[in-house]
Amino acid sequence: MDCKVTSFMEDLNSLKIENLQKWFNDESRIWIPPAGEVVGVRRIMALFRAIFRKYEKLEWDVDEIFSLGNNKFFYETMSKGTIANKGIYSNQICTIVSFTENGTIKFLSDYFKDTNCFK
């Protein structure tokens, strides 16, 4: 069922930390390049705050969601927005995410089509 992914992406598109906190716990791990892997809800929220500050505008459009079984999903998105002092940004992203039984994110990793905009 892709409703967890859809609900998470709706909360991510809100750009509000308070909407994202419920998705993570102290064991959650995420890897969003160019940062290294981040573990724990507090550090993950700090990473999202830093990401949101970098952009004047940012949103994700989910293209397709594929269930991999056992609460794991692969999904494609188009990320677009405006990077402060750099201009318009867009990038294709593939994401792997796994959820715990209670619906929090156990692991999330993004793979970007183009990483030049992060340099």
Short mmCIF file of N, CA and C in Angstrom, two decimals:
data_model
loop_
_atom_site.label_atom_id
_atom_site.label_comp_id
_atom_site.label_asym_id
_atom_site.label_seq_id
_atom_site.Cartn_x
_atom_site.Cartn_y
_atom_site.Cartn_z
N MET A 1 0.84 -1.19 0.00
CA MET A 1 0.00 0.00 0.00
C MET A 1 0.89 1.25 0.00
N ASP A 2 0.68 2.15 -0.92
CA ASP A 2 1.55 3.32 -1.04
C ASP A 2 1.07 4.52 -0.22
N CYS A 3 0.03 4.36 0.60
CA CYS A 3 -0.50 5.51 1.32
C CYS A 3 0.50 6.08 2.32
N LYS A 4 1.40 5.26 2.88
CA LYS A 4 2.42 5.78 3.79
C LYS A 4 3.36 6.72 3.05
N VAL A 5 3.78 6.33 1.86
CA VAL A 5 4.66 7.17 1.07
C VAL A 5 3.95 8.46 0.69
N THR A 6 2.73 8.36 0.23
CA THR A 6 1.96 9.54 -0.16
C THR A 6 1.77 10.48 1.03
N SER A 7 1.42 9.94 2.18
CA SER A 7 1.23 10.76 3.38
C SER A 7 2.53 11.42 3.81
N PHE A 8 3.64 10.66 3.77
CA PHE A 8 4.93 11.24 4.12
C PHE A 8 5.29 12.37 3.17
N MET A 9 5.09 12.17 1.87
CA MET A 9 5.44 13.20 0.90
C MET A 9 4.56 14.43 1.05
N GLU A 10 3.31 14.28 1.43
CA GLU A 10 2.46 15.44 1.71
C GLU A 10 3.02 16.23 2.89
N ASP A 11 3.46 15.53 3.93
CA ASP A 11 4.05 16.22 5.08
C ASP A 11 5.38 16.86 4.70
N LEU A 12 6.17 16.21 3.86
CA LEU A 12 7.43 16.79 3.41
C LEU A 12 7.17 18.06 2.60
N ASN A 13 6.18 18.03 1.74
CA ASN A 13 5.85 19.20 0.92
C ASN A 13 5.31 20.36 1.75
N SER A 14 4.86 20.10 2.96
CA SER A 14 4.40 21.20 3.83
C SER A 14 5.57 22.07 4.28
N LEU A 15 6.79 21.51 4.22
CA LEU A 15 8.01 22.18 4.68
C LEU A 15 7.92 22.59 6.15
N LYS A 16 7.15 21.85 6.92
CA LYS A 16 6.98 22.12 8.35
C LYS A 16 7.57 20.96 9.15
N ILE A 17 8.56 21.29 9.97
CA ILE A 17 9.24 20.28 10.78
C ILE A 17 8.25 19.54 11.67
N GLU A 18 7.28 20.25 12.22
CA GLU A 18 6.31 19.60 13.12
C GLU A 18 5.50 18.52 12.40
N ASN A 19 5.34 18.63 11.10
CA ASN A 19 4.63 17.59 10.33
C ASN A 19 5.52 16.38 10.06
N LEU A 20 6.84 16.58 10.05
CA LEU A 20 7.77 15.50 9.74
C LEU A 20 8.18 14.68 10.96
N GLN A 21 8.17 15.27 12.14
CA GLN A 21 8.67 14.59 13.34
C GLN A 21 8.00 13.25 13.60
N LYS A 22 6.72 13.14 13.32
CA LYS A 22 5.99 11.91 13.61
C LYS A 22 6.48 10.73 12.77
N TRP A 23 7.20 11.00 11.69
CA TRP A 23 7.66 9.93 10.79
C TRP A 23 8.96 9.28 11.25
N PHE A 24 9.63 9.86 12.24
CA PHE A 24 10.96 9.39 12.64
C PHE A 24 11.02 9.09 14.12
N ASN A 25 11.96 8.21 14.48
CA ASN A 25 12.23 7.92 15.89
C ASN A 25 13.74 7.89 16.09
N ASP A 26 14.18 7.50 17.27
CA ASP A 26 15.62 7.54 17.57
C ASP A 26 16.43 6.52 16.77
N GLU A 27 15.78 5.52 16.20
CA GLU A 27 16.48 4.52 15.39
C GLU A 27 16.41 4.80 13.89
N SER A 28 15.62 5.78 13.49
CA SER A 28 15.47 6.11 12.07
C SER A 28 16.81 6.54 11.48
N ARG A 29 17.03 6.14 10.23
CA ARG A 29 18.24 6.52 9.50
C ARG A 29 17.84 7.06 8.14
N ILE A 30 18.47 8.17 7.75
CA ILE A 30 18.24 8.69 6.40
C ILE A 30 19.59 9.07 5.79
N TRP A 31 19.62 8.99 4.48
CA TRP A 31 20.81 9.39 3.73
C TRP A 31 20.34 10.21 2.55
N ILE A 32 20.54 11.52 2.65
CA ILE A 32 20.18 12.45 1.59
C ILE A 32 21.46 13.18 1.18
N PRO A 33 22.07 12.77 0.07
CA PRO A 33 23.30 13.42 -0.37
C PRO A 33 23.09 14.93 -0.58
N PRO A 34 24.08 15.75 -0.40
CA PRO A 34 25.47 15.37 -0.19
C PRO A 34 25.83 15.06 1.26
N ALA A 35 24.90 15.19 2.19
CA ALA A 35 25.18 14.85 3.59
C ALA A 35 25.38 13.34 3.72
N GLY A 36 26.07 12.93 4.76
CA GLY A 36 26.21 11.52 5.05
C GLY A 36 24.97 11.00 5.74
N GLU A 37 24.99 9.74 6.12
CA GLU A 37 23.84 9.15 6.81
C GLU A 37 23.62 9.84 8.15
N VAL A 38 22.36 10.07 8.48
CA VAL A 38 21.97 10.74 9.72
C VAL A 38 21.06 9.78 10.48
N VAL A 39 21.28 9.65 11.79
CA VAL A 39 20.52 8.72 12.62
C VAL A 39 19.84 9.47 13.75
N GLY A 40 18.58 9.16 13.99
CA GLY A 40 17.84 9.73 15.13
C GLY A 40 16.99 10.92 14.75
N VAL A 41 15.84 11.01 15.39
CA VAL A 41 14.86 12.03 15.05
C VAL A 41 15.41 13.45 15.20
N ARG A 42 16.17 13.73 16.25
CA ARG A 42 16.69 15.09 16.45
C ARG A 42 17.64 15.51 15.33
N ARG A 43 18.54 14.63 14.98
CA ARG A 43 19.49 14.95 13.91
C ARG A 43 18.82 15.02 12.55
N ILE A 44 17.84 14.15 12.32
CA ILE A 44 17.11 14.18 11.06
C ILE A 44 16.33 15.49 10.93
N MET A 45 15.70 15.94 12.01
CA MET A 45 14.97 17.22 11.95
C MET A 45 15.94 18.38 11.71
N ALA A 46 17.13 18.32 12.29
CA ALA A 46 18.13 19.36 12.06
C ALA A 46 18.54 19.38 10.58
N LEU A 47 18.68 18.19 9.98
CA LEU A 47 19.02 18.12 8.55
C LEU A 47 17.91 18.73 7.70
N PHE A 48 16.65 18.40 8.01
CA PHE A 48 15.55 18.98 7.23
C PHE A 48 15.48 20.49 7.41
N ARG A 49 15.72 21.00 8.62
CA ARG A 49 15.75 22.46 8.81
C ARG A 49 16.81 23.10 7.91
N ALA A 50 17.99 22.49 7.86
CA ALA A 50 19.08 23.01 7.02
C ALA A 50 18.70 22.96 5.54
N ILE A 51 18.08 21.87 5.12
CA ILE A 51 17.66 21.76 3.71
C ILE A 51 16.62 22.83 3.39
N PHE A 52 15.63 23.00 4.25
CA PHE A 52 14.56 23.97 3.99
C PHE A 52 15.09 25.40 3.96
N ARG A 53 16.12 25.71 4.78
CA ARG A 53 16.70 27.06 4.78
C ARG A 53 17.45 27.35 3.48
N LYS A 54 17.97 26.31 2.85
CA LYS A 54 18.76 26.48 1.64
C LYS A 54 17.91 26.92 0.45
N TYR A 55 16.63 26.64 0.50
CA TYR A 55 15.73 26.89 -0.63
C TYR A 55 14.75 28.00 -0.33
N GLU A 56 14.53 28.86 -1.30
CA GLU A 56 13.47 29.87 -1.19
C GLU A 56 12.12 29.22 -1.44
N LYS A 57 12.13 28.20 -2.29
CA LYS A 57 10.93 27.43 -2.62
C LYS A 57 11.39 26.01 -2.89
N LEU A 58 10.57 25.02 -2.48
CA LEU A 58 10.94 23.63 -2.71
C LEU A 58 9.69 22.76 -2.66
N GLU A 59 9.56 21.86 -3.62
CA GLU A 59 8.45 20.91 -3.60
C GLU A 59 8.84 19.65 -4.36
N TRP A 60 8.13 18.57 -4.05
CA TRP A 60 8.36 17.28 -4.66
C TRP A 60 7.07 16.79 -5.28
N ASP A 61 7.16 16.30 -6.53
CA ASP A 61 6.03 15.66 -7.21
C ASP A 61 6.37 14.18 -7.34
N VAL A 62 5.54 13.33 -6.76
CA VAL A 62 5.77 11.89 -6.83
C VAL A 62 5.25 11.38 -8.17
N ASP A 63 6.11 10.69 -8.91
CA ASP A 63 5.72 10.14 -10.20
C ASP A 63 5.15 8.74 -10.05
N GLU A 64 5.92 7.84 -9.46
CA GLU A 64 5.46 6.46 -9.31
C GLU A 64 5.96 5.90 -7.99
N ILE A 65 5.16 5.00 -7.42
CA ILE A 65 5.51 4.33 -6.17
C ILE A 65 5.43 2.83 -6.43
N PHE A 66 6.50 2.13 -6.05
CA PHE A 66 6.55 0.68 -6.23
C PHE A 66 6.72 0.02 -4.86
N SER A 67 5.84 -0.90 -4.53
CA SER A 67 5.98 -1.66 -3.29
C SER A 67 7.00 -2.76 -3.50
N LEU A 68 7.93 -2.87 -2.55
CA LEU A 68 8.94 -3.91 -2.59
C LEU A 68 8.61 -5.02 -1.59
N GLY A 69 7.48 -4.89 -0.90
CA GLY A 69 7.09 -5.86 0.12
C GLY A 69 7.72 -5.53 1.47
N ASN A 70 7.17 -6.09 2.52
CA ASN A 70 7.70 -5.91 3.88
C ASN A 70 7.86 -4.44 4.28
N ASN A 71 6.88 -3.61 3.94
CA ASN A 71 6.88 -2.18 4.29
C ASN A 71 8.03 -1.40 3.65
N LYS A 72 8.52 -1.87 2.51
CA LYS A 72 9.58 -1.17 1.77
C LYS A 72 9.01 -0.70 0.44
N PHE A 73 9.46 0.50 0.03
CA PHE A 73 8.98 1.10 -1.21
C PHE A 73 10.13 1.75 -1.96
N PHE A 74 9.96 1.83 -3.26
CA PHE A 74 10.84 2.57 -4.15
C PHE A 74 9.94 3.56 -4.86
N TYR A 75 10.33 4.83 -4.85
CA TYR A 75 9.50 5.80 -5.57
C TYR A 75 10.34 6.85 -6.26
N GLU A 76 9.75 7.39 -7.34
CA GLU A 76 10.40 8.40 -8.15
C GLU A 76 9.72 9.75 -7.92
N THR A 77 10.52 10.79 -7.81
CA THR A 77 9.97 12.13 -7.66
C THR A 77 10.73 13.11 -8.54
N MET A 78 10.09 14.24 -8.76
CA MET A 78 10.74 15.38 -9.37
C MET A 78 10.77 16.45 -8.29
N SER A 79 11.97 16.84 -7.92
CA SER A 79 12.16 17.89 -6.93
C SER A 79 12.39 19.18 -7.68
N LYS A 80 11.71 20.25 -7.25
CA LYS A 80 11.90 21.53 -7.94
C LYS A 80 11.71 22.67 -6.96
N GLY A 81 12.37 23.75 -7.29
CA GLY A 81 12.27 24.91 -6.43
C GLY A 81 13.28 25.97 -6.83
N THR A 82 13.61 26.80 -5.85
CA THR A 82 14.58 27.87 -6.05
C THR A 82 15.59 27.83 -4.92
N ILE A 83 16.86 27.67 -5.27
CA ILE A 83 17.93 27.68 -4.27
C ILE A 83 18.32 29.13 -4.03
N ALA A 84 18.38 29.51 -2.76
CA ALA A 84 18.73 30.88 -2.41
C ALA A 84 20.06 31.25 -3.05
N ASN A 85 20.08 32.39 -3.73
CA ASN A 85 21.27 32.94 -4.39
C ASN A 85 21.82 32.10 -5.54
N LYS A 86 21.10 31.05 -5.97
CA LYS A 86 21.59 30.22 -7.07
C LYS A 86 20.58 30.08 -8.20
N GLY A 87 19.31 30.28 -7.92
CA GLY A 87 18.32 30.20 -8.98
C GLY A 87 17.47 28.95 -8.96
N ILE A 88 16.86 28.68 -10.09
CA ILE A 88 15.90 27.59 -10.22
C ILE A 88 16.61 26.24 -10.14
N TYR A 89 15.95 25.32 -9.46
CA TYR A 89 16.48 23.97 -9.25
C TYR A 89 15.43 22.95 -9.65
N SER A 90 15.85 21.88 -10.32
CA SER A 90 14.99 20.72 -10.52
C SER A 90 15.89 19.49 -10.62
N ASN A 91 15.37 18.38 -10.16
CA ASN A 91 16.16 17.16 -10.14
C ASN A 91 15.24 15.96 -10.04
N GLN A 92 15.58 14.91 -10.75
CA GLN A 92 14.88 13.65 -10.60
C GLN A 92 15.52 12.88 -9.45
N ILE A 93 14.66 12.27 -8.62
CA ILE A 93 15.15 11.55 -7.45
C ILE A 93 14.47 10.20 -7.40
N CYS A 94 15.25 9.18 -7.06
CA CYS A 94 14.71 7.87 -6.71
C CYS A 94 14.95 7.67 -5.23
N THR A 95 13.96 7.17 -4.54
CA THR A 95 14.05 7.00 -3.09
C THR A 95 13.68 5.58 -2.71
N ILE A 96 14.45 5.05 -1.78
CA ILE A 96 14.12 3.77 -1.14
C ILE A 96 13.76 4.10 0.29
N VAL A 97 12.62 3.59 0.75
CA VAL A 97 12.18 3.85 2.11
C VAL A 97 11.60 2.57 2.71
N SER A 98 11.90 2.35 3.98
CA SER A 98 11.27 1.24 4.69
C SER A 98 10.66 1.78 5.98
N PHE A 99 9.50 1.25 6.29
CA PHE A 99 8.74 1.68 7.45
C PHE A 99 8.73 0.59 8.51
N THR A 100 8.65 1.01 9.78
CA THR A 100 8.47 0.05 10.86
C THR A 100 7.01 -0.39 10.86
N GLU A 101 6.69 -1.36 11.69
CA GLU A 101 5.31 -1.83 11.80
C GLU A 101 4.36 -0.73 12.26
N ASN A 102 4.88 0.20 13.11
CA ASN A 102 4.00 1.28 13.59
C ASN A 102 3.95 2.49 12.66
N GLY A 103 4.63 2.40 11.49
CA GLY A 103 4.51 3.45 10.48
C GLY A 103 5.59 4.50 10.47
N THR A 104 6.55 4.44 11.39
CA THR A 104 7.66 5.40 11.32
C THR A 104 8.67 4.91 10.29
N ILE A 105 9.52 5.82 9.85
CA ILE A 105 10.52 5.48 8.85
C ILE A 105 11.72 4.85 9.53
N LYS A 106 12.03 3.65 9.07
CA LYS A 106 13.21 2.93 9.57
C LYS A 106 14.45 3.41 8.82
N PHE A 107 14.32 3.49 7.48
CA PHE A 107 15.44 3.90 6.63
C PHE A 107 14.90 4.59 5.38
N LEU A 108 15.57 5.66 4.97
CA LEU A 108 15.22 6.38 3.75
C LEU A 108 16.52 6.81 3.08
N SER A 109 16.63 6.56 1.79
CA SER A 109 17.82 6.98 1.06
C SER A 109 17.41 7.53 -0.30
N ASP A 110 17.93 8.70 -0.64
CA ASP A 110 17.67 9.35 -1.92
C ASP A 110 18.84 9.12 -2.87
N TYR A 111 18.51 9.01 -4.17
CA TYR A 111 19.50 8.89 -5.22
C TYR A 111 19.15 9.94 -6.28
N PHE A 112 20.04 10.91 -6.46
CA PHE A 112 19.78 12.04 -7.35
C PHE A 112 20.32 11.79 -8.75
N LYS A 113 19.56 12.22 -9.75
CA LYS A 113 19.99 12.11 -11.14
C LYS A 113 21.19 13.04 -11.39
N ASP A 114 21.16 14.22 -10.77
CA ASP A 114 22.21 15.21 -10.99
C ASP A 114 22.63 15.77 -9.63
N THR A 115 23.90 15.70 -9.32
CA THR A 115 24.40 16.22 -8.05
C THR A 115 25.20 17.51 -8.20
N ASN A 116 25.32 18.03 -9.42
CA ASN A 116 26.10 19.25 -9.65
C ASN A 116 25.56 20.45 -8.89
N CYS A 117 24.26 20.50 -8.68
CA CYS A 117 23.69 21.67 -8.01
C CYS A 117 24.08 21.73 -6.53
N PHE A 118 24.62 20.65 -5.99
CA PHE A 118 25.01 20.62 -4.58
C PHE A 118 26.46 21.04 -4.37
N LYS A 119 27.16 21.30 -5.45
CA LYS A 119 28.59 21.65 -5.35
C LYS A 119 28.78 23.12 -5.13
#
